[in-house]
XYZ file of C-alpha atoms in Angstrom:
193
model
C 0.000 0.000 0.000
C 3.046 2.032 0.746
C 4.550 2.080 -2.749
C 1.010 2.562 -4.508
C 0.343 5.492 -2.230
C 3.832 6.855 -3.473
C 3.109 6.146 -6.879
C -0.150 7.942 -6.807
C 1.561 11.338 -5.131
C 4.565 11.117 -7.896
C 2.178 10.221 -10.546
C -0.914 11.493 -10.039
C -2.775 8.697 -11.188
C -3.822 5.196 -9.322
C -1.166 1.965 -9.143
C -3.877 -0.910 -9.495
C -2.551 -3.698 -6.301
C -2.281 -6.513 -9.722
C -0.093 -4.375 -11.986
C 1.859 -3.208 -9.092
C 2.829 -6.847 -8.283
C 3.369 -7.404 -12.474
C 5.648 -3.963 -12.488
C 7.639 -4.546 -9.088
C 7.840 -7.789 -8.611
C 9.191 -9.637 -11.265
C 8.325 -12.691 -13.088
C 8.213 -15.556 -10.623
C 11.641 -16.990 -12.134
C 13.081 -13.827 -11.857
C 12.348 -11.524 -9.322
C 12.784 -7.697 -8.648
C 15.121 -6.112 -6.387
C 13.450 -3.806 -4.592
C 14.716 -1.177 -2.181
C 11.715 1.257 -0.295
C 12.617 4.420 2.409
C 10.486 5.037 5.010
C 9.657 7.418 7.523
C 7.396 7.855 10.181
C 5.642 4.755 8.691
C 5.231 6.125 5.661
C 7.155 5.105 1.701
C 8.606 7.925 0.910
C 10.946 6.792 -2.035
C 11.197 3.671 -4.010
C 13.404 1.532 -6.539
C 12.979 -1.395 -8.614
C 15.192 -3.160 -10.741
C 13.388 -6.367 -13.094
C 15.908 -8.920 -13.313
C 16.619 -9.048 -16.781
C 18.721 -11.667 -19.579
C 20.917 -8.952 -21.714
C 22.687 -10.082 -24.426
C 26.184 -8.572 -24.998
C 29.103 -8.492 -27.220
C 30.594 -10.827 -24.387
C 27.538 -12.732 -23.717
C 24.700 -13.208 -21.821
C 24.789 -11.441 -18.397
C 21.919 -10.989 -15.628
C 21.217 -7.191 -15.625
C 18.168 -5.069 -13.775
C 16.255 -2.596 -15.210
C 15.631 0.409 -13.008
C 11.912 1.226 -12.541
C 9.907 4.330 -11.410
C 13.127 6.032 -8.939
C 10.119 7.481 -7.292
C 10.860 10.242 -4.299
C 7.924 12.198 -2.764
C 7.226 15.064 -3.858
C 7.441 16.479 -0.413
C 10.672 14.754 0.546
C 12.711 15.224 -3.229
C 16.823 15.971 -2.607
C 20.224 14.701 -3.712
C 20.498 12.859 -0.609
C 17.813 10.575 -0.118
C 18.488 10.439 -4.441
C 21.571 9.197 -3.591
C 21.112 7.232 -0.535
C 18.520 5.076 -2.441
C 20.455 4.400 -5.489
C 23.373 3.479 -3.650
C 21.645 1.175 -1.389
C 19.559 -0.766 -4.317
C 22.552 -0.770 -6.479
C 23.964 -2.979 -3.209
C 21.174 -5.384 -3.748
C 21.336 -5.654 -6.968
C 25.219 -6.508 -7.092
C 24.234 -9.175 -3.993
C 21.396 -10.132 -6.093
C 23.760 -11.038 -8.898
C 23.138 -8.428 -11.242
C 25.980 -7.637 -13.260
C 24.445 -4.638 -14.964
C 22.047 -2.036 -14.145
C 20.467 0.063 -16.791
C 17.393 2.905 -17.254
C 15.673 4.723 -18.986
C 15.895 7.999 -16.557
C 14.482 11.476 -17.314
C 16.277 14.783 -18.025
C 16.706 15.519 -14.215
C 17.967 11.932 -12.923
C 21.028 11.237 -16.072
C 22.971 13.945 -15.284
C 23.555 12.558 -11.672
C 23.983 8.796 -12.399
C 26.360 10.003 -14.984
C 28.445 12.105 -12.664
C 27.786 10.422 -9.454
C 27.767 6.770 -10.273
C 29.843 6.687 -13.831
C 27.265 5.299 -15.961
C 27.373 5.529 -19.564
C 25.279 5.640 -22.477
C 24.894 2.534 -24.065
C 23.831 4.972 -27.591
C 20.518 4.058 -29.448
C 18.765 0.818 -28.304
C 18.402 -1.919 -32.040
C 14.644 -2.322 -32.251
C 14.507 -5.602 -33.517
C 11.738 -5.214 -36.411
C 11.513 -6.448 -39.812
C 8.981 -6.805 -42.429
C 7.443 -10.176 -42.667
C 6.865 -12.321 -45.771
C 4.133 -13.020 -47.023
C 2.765 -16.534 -45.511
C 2.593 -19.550 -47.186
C -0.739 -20.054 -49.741
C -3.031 -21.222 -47.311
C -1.596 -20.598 -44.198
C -2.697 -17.902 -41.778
C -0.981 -16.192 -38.360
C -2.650 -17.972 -35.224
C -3.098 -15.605 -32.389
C -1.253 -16.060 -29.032
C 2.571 -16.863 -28.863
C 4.183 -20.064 -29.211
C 5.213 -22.221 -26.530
C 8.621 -20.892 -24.219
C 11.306 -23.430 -25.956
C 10.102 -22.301 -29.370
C 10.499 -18.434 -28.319
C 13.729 -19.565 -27.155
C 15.013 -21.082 -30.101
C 14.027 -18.526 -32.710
C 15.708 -15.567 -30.250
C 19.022 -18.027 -30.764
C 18.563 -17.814 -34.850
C 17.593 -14.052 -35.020
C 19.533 -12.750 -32.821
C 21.278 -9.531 -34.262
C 25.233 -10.489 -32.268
C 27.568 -7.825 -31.360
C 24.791 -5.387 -30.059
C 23.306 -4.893 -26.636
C 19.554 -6.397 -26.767
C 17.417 -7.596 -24.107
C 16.978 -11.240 -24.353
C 13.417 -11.568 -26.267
C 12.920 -15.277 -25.216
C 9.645 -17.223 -24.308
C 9.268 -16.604 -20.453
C 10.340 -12.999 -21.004
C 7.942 -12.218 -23.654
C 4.542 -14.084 -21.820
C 5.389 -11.971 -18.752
C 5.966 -8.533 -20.734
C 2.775 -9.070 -23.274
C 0.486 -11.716 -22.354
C 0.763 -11.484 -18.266
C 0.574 -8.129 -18.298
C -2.889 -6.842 -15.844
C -4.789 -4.667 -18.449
C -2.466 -5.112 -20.797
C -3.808 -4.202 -24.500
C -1.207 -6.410 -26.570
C -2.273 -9.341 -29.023
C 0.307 -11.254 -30.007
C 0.380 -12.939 -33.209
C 2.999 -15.865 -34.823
C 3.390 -16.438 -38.117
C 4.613 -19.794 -38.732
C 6.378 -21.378 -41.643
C 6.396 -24.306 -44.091
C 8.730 -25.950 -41.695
């Protein structure tokens, strides 16, 4: 109740109890490090990382992705800025996460630049491209395919060299078909084979 409360104040909009637990918690096999502050009973700042696969020009390595660095509005500052990054960055590293990356706003790069060293990683590869026509007589079936077959085709498609987010089967269920209120459909197209 804590962190939607918070999330409500920095957002100004309502952090429904099932997609808090789908944003902040993790998949089941993978879950979030979290790291809350409190005071006088209250959440006053909060950071997630999702445990993430990346792929890298040196292989696969267990990374988080940073989620909502929330701070009250009341209670914003450097320190408690600081104090919480530090302290989740902790977990994460104890957690086994050998990277940490974000997506952070205009306000929050300049400090993890200067203060903790990150750097930019440049322009994310979307991994898009246009699809053949299907086979006479064959149509795409709605839904995704099973986890090993996700799994496999990430292995052949793979673009190597570049930094991508593993796009395999339990990875892909959890970000478009598990998600509460999600609006995705997901669609396969399958070939002669």
């Amino acid at each position: 109740p804590g962190v939607r409360a918070l999330f409500e104040a920095v957002h100004g909009r309502a952090l429904p109890e099932d997609l808090r637990r789908w944003r902040y918690d993790g998949r089941p096999d993978a879950p979030s490090v979290c790291t809350v502050a409190e005071q006088d009973g209250r959440v006053i700042a909060h950071l997630g990382a999702l445990r993430v696969d990346l792929e890298t020009p040196g292989g696969r390595r267990p990374a988080g992705l940073w989620t909502d660095l929330m701070v009250h509005p009341e209670r914003r500052g450097l320190t408690l800025f600081m104090d919480l990054a530090e302290a989740n960055t902790a977990a994460c590293a104890a957690a086994g996460l050998a990277l940490l990356y974000a997506f952070p706003n205009d306000n929050s790069w300049p400090l993890l630049k200067r203060l903790f060293e990150w750097s930019d990683l440049g322009d994310l590869h979307a991994f898009e491209g246009p699809l053949p026509e299907p086979p006479a007589g064959r149509r795409a079936l709605r839904g995704l395919p099973d986890d090993a077959e996700l799994d496999e085709l990430w292995e052949r498609v793979r673009a190597p060299g570049v930094v991508a987010l593993r796009r395999a089967g339990a990875c892909a269920r959890w970000r478009y078909s598990e998600r509460p209120g999600g609006d995705y459909a997901c669609w396969q197209a399958r070939g002669a084979s």
